[in-house]
Amino acid sequence: MIGVLGGGLSGLSLASRLRDAEVLEQAERPGGLCQSLSFDGFTFDPHGSHVLFSRDPRAVAFFEEVLGDNVCRRRRNTKVFYKGRYVKYPFENGLSELPPEDNLACLLGYVHAYLARHAGTAPPPTNFREWVVHRFGKGIAECYLLPYNEKIWKTPAEELGTEWVEGRVPDPPLEDVIRSSLGFPTEGYTHQLNFLYPRTGGIESLIRGLLPRVARVRTRFRVASIRRRGGTWVVSDGREEREYGGLVSSLPLPELVRCLADVPPDVTAAAEALPHRALVTVMLGIGRPDLNEFSWVYFPRPEDGRFNRISFPSNFSDRVAPEGTSSALAEITCNAGDDVWSSSDEALVEHVVERADALRVFRREDVVASRVARTRYAYVVFHRDHREELGLVKAWLEKAGIRLLGRFGQFDYLNMDQCILRGLALAGELGGTP
Ligand SMILES: Cc1cc2nc3c(=O)[nH]c(=O)nc-3n(C[C@H](O)[C@H](O)[C@H](O)COP(=O)(O)OP(=O)(O)OC[C@H]3O[C@@H](n4cnc5c(N)ncnc54)[C@H](O)[C@@H]3O)c2cc1C
């Protein structure tokens, strides 16, 4: 039997295609980052706003198959909040909505960067700050990309690497940027333009749809130690031992390493140093039906608030909020234990409500319900100095015979589609159905 550590989307996708596997999950319910939460008639995704999209048709087919009829199809209507305006996302597709002087600075910066790249006069970028200016020019970099990325990653842009940007930061053609600056409609980042969302139950419906396909899931089993006994793996939560012929882990790498004995000190130190960010979400029920038509709005500017994004789940499905209401979810990245993480729920709600009211996103008096959630492992940070450390940890674990899977299991910026596809591919390697 194969032991699958962690019952998030990755572990469940893998186990759904293996003949003989058992999933061990610490929480009361499987789902990990894809859990949902209902209160006062509202349903939210407390680990951050989730929607389903993919470039890969196999992943889209998987979403559709698992959700069946329980699905809403939506077209993205996403904005960047900039100096009091709602600018179309991606930012470079909304330049004509900027104040004229910013529109011009963004267009000229883009053209200069384009010409310099094509003339070969721009030195190759060595970090994320340089990459943004090299690729988008100074205007778009300074108005949006640098403040937004520094807000979400809580890291100076020059300390970030560039290997993660492919496919995640939109890459528009020059013609589109000129058109957008002149006010012709253009679309970017098109593989996310149309997305799916469960009609009821929040993103956790995907997990619920998957569970009947997984033979064995043990919840409330917090993996505390892992060791070899002859040819098998023995996994314990301190009370009970489970024995497996093979082991796959989707636990966050630092947590996995803590469960193992005889780890070389340099591997332990490297695992503990792997940079990641936590997340605080503020979920709000709004007592009016027609709040806005936005899917979500990015807030790059520090003066607008500590949140980097507010999503509007009731625009993904009208079944996640009671009739006559809307919902909003603000995301604030942080580090576990810092001032945001340690703030009281009341202070976090007050911050979001006060700022949203001041920016006229919604009115204080319309807020009818609120909750706060904290997520310890939300984002992997692609710090430019941590590639070697990650390589060291992964190489040691793989040599020890533990297969790694998932967002924090592989310490990679994986969305749900990639978690599923990697889970299915690994199932194929382990003798199951890919
Ligand atoms: C803010 C935010 C927004 C996102 N939005 C999107 C989106 O719109 N679209 C998209 O496709 N993706 C999105 N994602 C990414 C998506 O959430 C992940 O790709 C996916 O959920 C990761 O699944 P996983 O199984 O790899 O990890 P996890 O969900 O983290 O699962 C790991 C599991 O291991 C368990 N575990 C940890 N330690 C132990 C232990 N010691 N013993 C037992 N169990 C343990 C955890 O409880 C958890 O259930 C978003 C992520 C975030 C943070």
mmCIF file of C-alpha atoms in Angstrom, residues 59-221:
data_model
loop_
_atom_site.group_PDB
_atom_site.id
_atom_site.type_symbol
_atom_site.label_atom_id
_atom_site.label_comp_id
_atom_site.label_asym_id
_atom_site.label_seq_id
_atom_site.Cartn_x
_atom_site.Cartn_y
_atom_site.Cartn_z
ATOM 1 C CA ALA A 59 -7.462 19.767 -16.291
ATOM 2 C CA VAL A 60 -10.597 21.574 -17.475
ATOM 3 C CA ALA A 61 -12.154 18.195 -18.381
ATOM 4 C CA PHE A 62 -11.255 16.929 -14.888
ATOM 5 C CA PHE A 63 -12.936 19.944 -13.213
ATOM 6 C CA GLU A 64 -16.060 19.487 -15.352
ATOM 7 C CA GLU A 65 -16.230 15.772 -14.769
ATOM 8 C CA VAL A 66 -15.871 16.057 -10.996
ATOM 9 C CA LEU A 67 -18.316 18.961 -10.625
ATOM 10 C CA GLY A 68 -20.957 17.591 -13.033
ATOM 11 C CA ASP A 69 -23.969 19.938 -12.970
ATOM 12 C CA ASN A 70 -22.744 21.865 -9.964
ATOM 13 C CA VAL A 71 -20.915 24.464 -12.018
ATOM 14 C CA CYS A 72 -21.147 28.128 -13.009
ATOM 15 C CA ARG A 73 -19.291 29.449 -16.058
ATOM 16 C CA ARG A 74 -18.099 33.017 -15.768
ATOM 17 C CA ARG A 75 -16.145 35.532 -17.812
ATOM 18 C CA ARG A 76 -13.483 37.338 -15.825
ATOM 19 C CA ASN A 77 -14.249 40.977 -15.009
ATOM 20 C CA THR A 78 -11.214 41.919 -13.004
ATOM 21 C CA LYS A 79 -9.816 45.350 -12.168
ATOM 22 C CA VAL A 80 -6.777 47.041 -10.703
ATOM 23 C CA PHE A 81 -7.706 49.812 -8.249
ATOM 24 C CA TYR A 82 -5.434 52.716 -9.169
ATOM 25 C CA LYS A 83 -5.735 56.272 -7.839
ATOM 26 C CA GLY A 84 -9.463 55.821 -7.232
ATOM 27 C CA ARG A 85 -10.141 54.261 -10.660
ATOM 28 C CA TYR A 86 -11.028 50.714 -11.640
ATOM 29 C CA VAL A 87 -8.530 49.918 -14.387
ATOM 30 C CA LYS A 88 -9.023 46.826 -16.511
ATOM 31 C CA TYR A 89 -6.833 43.809 -15.659
ATOM 32 C CA PRO A 90 -4.237 42.958 -16.872
ATOM 33 C CA PHE A 91 -3.074 46.525 -16.237
ATOM 34 C CA GLU A 92 -1.381 46.826 -19.636
ATOM 35 C CA ASN A 93 -4.769 46.084 -21.247
ATOM 36 C CA GLY A 94 -6.384 48.995 -19.405
ATOM 37 C CA LEU A 95 -3.912 51.840 -19.986
ATOM 38 C CA SER A 96 -6.497 54.216 -21.493
ATOM 39 C CA GLU A 97 -8.348 54.144 -18.146
ATOM 40 C CA LEU A 98 -5.338 55.683 -16.350
ATOM 41 C CA PRO A 99 -4.836 59.403 -15.799
ATOM 42 C CA PRO A 100 -3.369 60.643 -19.157
ATOM 43 C CA GLU A 101 0.112 61.317 -17.732
ATOM 44 C CA ASP A 102 0.337 57.761 -16.328
ATOM 45 C CA ASN A 103 -1.016 56.279 -19.574
ATOM 46 C CA LEU A 104 1.729 58.080 -21.510
ATOM 47 C CA ALA A 105 4.478 57.082 -19.054
ATOM 48 C CA CYS A 106 3.339 53.431 -19.243
ATOM 49 C CA LEU A 107 3.169 53.410 -23.048
ATOM 50 C CA LEU A 108 6.519 55.165 -23.554
ATOM 51 C CA GLY A 109 8.177 52.920 -20.975
ATOM 52 C CA TYR A 110 6.815 49.835 -22.709
ATOM 53 C CA VAL A 111 8.008 50.991 -26.145
ATOM 54 C CA HIS A 112 11.480 51.920 -24.830
ATOM 55 C CA ALA A 113 11.832 48.545 -23.121
ATOM 56 C CA TYR A 114 10.666 46.777 -26.282
ATOM 57 C CA LEU A 115 13.137 48.670 -28.490
ATOM 58 C CA ALA A 116 16.021 48.117 -26.060
ATOM 59 C CA ARG A 117 15.312 44.381 -25.921
ATOM 60 C CA HIS A 118 15.122 44.084 -29.669
ATOM 61 C CA ALA A 119 18.249 46.193 -30.225
ATOM 62 C CA GLY A 120 20.072 43.997 -27.716
ATOM 63 C CA THR A 121 21.068 47.059 -25.658
ATOM 64 C CA ALA A 122 19.203 46.039 -22.487
ATOM 65 C CA PRO A 123 21.330 43.838 -20.216
ATOM 66 C CA PRO A 124 19.626 40.566 -19.259
ATOM 67 C CA PRO A 125 17.727 40.912 -15.968
ATOM 68 C CA THR A 126 19.191 39.225 -12.894
ATOM 69 C CA ASN A 127 16.250 39.633 -10.515
ATOM 70 C CA PHE A 128 12.506 40.310 -10.583
ATOM 71 C CA ARG A 129 12.834 44.111 -10.344
ATOM 72 C CA GLU A 130 15.129 44.195 -13.360
ATOM 73 C CA TRP A 131 12.947 41.693 -15.198
ATOM 74 C CA VAL A 132 9.797 43.802 -14.759
ATOM 75 C CA VAL A 133 11.483 46.941 -16.091
ATOM 76 C CA HIS A 134 13.185 44.973 -18.894
ATOM 77 C CA ARG A 135 9.886 43.387 -19.979
ATOM 78 C CA PHE A 136 7.273 46.110 -19.238
ATOM 79 C CA GLY A 137 9.241 49.358 -18.960
ATOM 80 C CA LYS A 138 9.475 51.809 -16.090
ATOM 81 C CA GLY A 139 5.891 53.152 -16.210
ATOM 82 C CA ILE A 140 3.971 49.893 -15.814
ATOM 83 C CA ALA A 141 6.638 48.668 -13.395
ATOM 84 C CA GLU A 142 6.313 51.661 -11.070
ATOM 85 C CA CYS A 143 2.543 52.210 -11.332
ATOM 86 C CA TYR A 144 1.535 48.584 -10.839
ATOM 87 C CA LEU A 145 3.828 45.594 -11.107
ATOM 88 C CA LEU A 146 6.450 46.540 -8.519
ATOM 89 C CA PRO A 147 4.091 47.839 -5.792
ATOM 90 C CA TYR A 148 1.682 44.938 -6.322
ATOM 91 C CA ASN A 149 4.351 42.267 -6.206
ATOM 92 C CA GLU A 150 6.102 43.785 -3.206
ATOM 93 C CA LYS A 151 2.738 43.940 -1.427
ATOM 94 C CA ILE A 152 1.823 40.315 -2.071
ATOM 95 C CA TRP A 153 5.299 38.785 -1.594
ATOM 96 C CA LYS A 154 6.349 41.038 1.304
ATOM 97 C CA THR A 155 9.799 40.975 -0.251
ATOM 98 C CA PRO A 156 11.788 43.679 -2.121
ATOM 99 C CA ALA A 157 11.493 42.985 -5.867
ATOM 100 C CA GLU A 158 15.288 42.818 -6.277
ATOM 101 C CA GLU A 159 15.374 39.849 -3.871
ATOM 102 C CA LEU A 160 12.909 37.830 -5.964
ATOM 103 C CA GLY A 161 14.066 35.496 -8.732
ATOM 104 C CA THR A 162 12.493 35.310 -12.194
ATOM 105 C CA GLU A 163 11.985 31.599 -12.853
ATOM 106 C CA TRP A 164 8.336 31.694 -11.667
ATOM 107 C CA VAL A 165 7.079 34.473 -13.947
ATOM 108 C CA GLU A 166 6.594 32.390 -17.099
ATOM 109 C CA GLY A 167 2.832 31.871 -17.525
ATOM 110 C CA ARG A 168 1.994 33.840 -14.341
ATOM 111 C CA VAL A 169 2.811 37.402 -15.306
ATOM 112 C CA PRO A 170 0.958 38.266 -18.526
ATOM 113 C CA ASP A 171 3.175 38.797 -21.581
ATOM 114 C CA PRO A 172 1.338 41.124 -23.991
ATOM 115 C CA PRO A 173 2.365 41.876 -27.599
ATOM 116 C CA LEU A 174 3.476 45.477 -28.300
ATOM 117 C CA GLU A 175 0.479 46.067 -30.571
ATOM 118 C CA ASP A 176 -1.946 45.188 -27.770
ATOM 119 C CA VAL A 177 -0.311 47.677 -25.422
ATOM 120 C CA ILE A 178 -0.490 50.479 -28.010
ATOM 121 C CA ARG A 179 -4.125 49.619 -28.722
ATOM 122 C CA SER A 180 -4.941 49.547 -25.020
ATOM 123 C CA SER A 181 -3.284 52.927 -24.496
ATOM 124 C CA LEU A 182 -5.439 54.390 -27.273
ATOM 125 C CA GLY A 183 -8.619 52.873 -25.827
ATOM 126 C CA PHE A 184 -9.203 49.906 -28.154
ATOM 127 C CA PRO A 185 -10.412 46.899 -26.169
ATOM 128 C CA THR A 186 -7.824 44.115 -25.800
ATOM 129 C CA GLU A 187 -7.656 41.031 -23.596
ATOM 130 C CA GLY A 188 -4.593 39.539 -21.919
ATOM 131 C CA TYR A 189 -3.865 36.448 -19.819
ATOM 132 C CA THR A 190 -6.597 34.802 -21.854
ATOM 133 C CA HIS A 191 -6.383 31.273 -20.431
ATOM 134 C CA GLN A 192 -7.988 32.739 -17.291
ATOM 135 C CA LEU A 193 -10.558 34.860 -19.180
ATOM 136 C CA ASN A 194 -13.261 32.240 -18.683
ATOM 137 C CA PHE A 195 -13.405 30.352 -15.432
ATOM 138 C CA LEU A 196 -15.546 27.802 -13.634
ATOM 139 C CA TYR A 197 -16.791 27.896 -10.077
ATOM 140 C CA PRO A 198 -19.038 25.450 -8.190
ATOM 141 C CA ARG A 199 -22.647 26.626 -8.134
ATOM 142 C CA THR A 200 -23.003 25.562 -4.492
ATOM 143 C CA GLY A 201 -20.614 24.693 -1.693
ATOM 144 C CA GLY A 202 -17.629 26.861 -2.667
ATOM 145 C CA ILE A 203 -14.391 25.453 -4.040
ATOM 146 C CA GLU A 204 -14.593 22.554 -1.576
ATOM 147 C CA SER A 205 -17.224 21.026 -3.880
ATOM 148 C CA LEU A 206 -14.327 19.905 -6.044
ATOM 149 C CA ILE A 207 -12.939 17.990 -3.072
ATOM 150 C CA ARG A 208 -16.360 16.547 -2.252
ATOM 151 C CA GLY A 209 -16.707 15.364 -5.833
ATOM 152 C CA LEU A 210 -13.308 13.681 -5.649
ATOM 153 C CA LEU A 211 -13.696 11.961 -2.284
ATOM 154 C CA PRO A 212 -15.915 9.052 -3.391
ATOM 155 C CA ARG A 213 -13.071 8.051 -5.739
ATOM 156 C CA VAL A 214 -10.554 7.750 -2.897
ATOM 157 C CA ALA A 215 -10.734 4.439 -1.105
ATOM 158 C CA ARG A 216 -9.090 5.358 2.214
ATOM 159 C CA VAL A 217 -8.768 8.755 3.879
ATOM 160 C CA ARG A 218 -7.779 9.018 7.533
ATOM 161 C CA THR A 219 -8.558 12.461 8.925
ATOM 162 C CA ARG A 220 -7.359 13.871 12.279
ATOM 163 C CA PHE A 221 -4.093 12.031 11.716
#
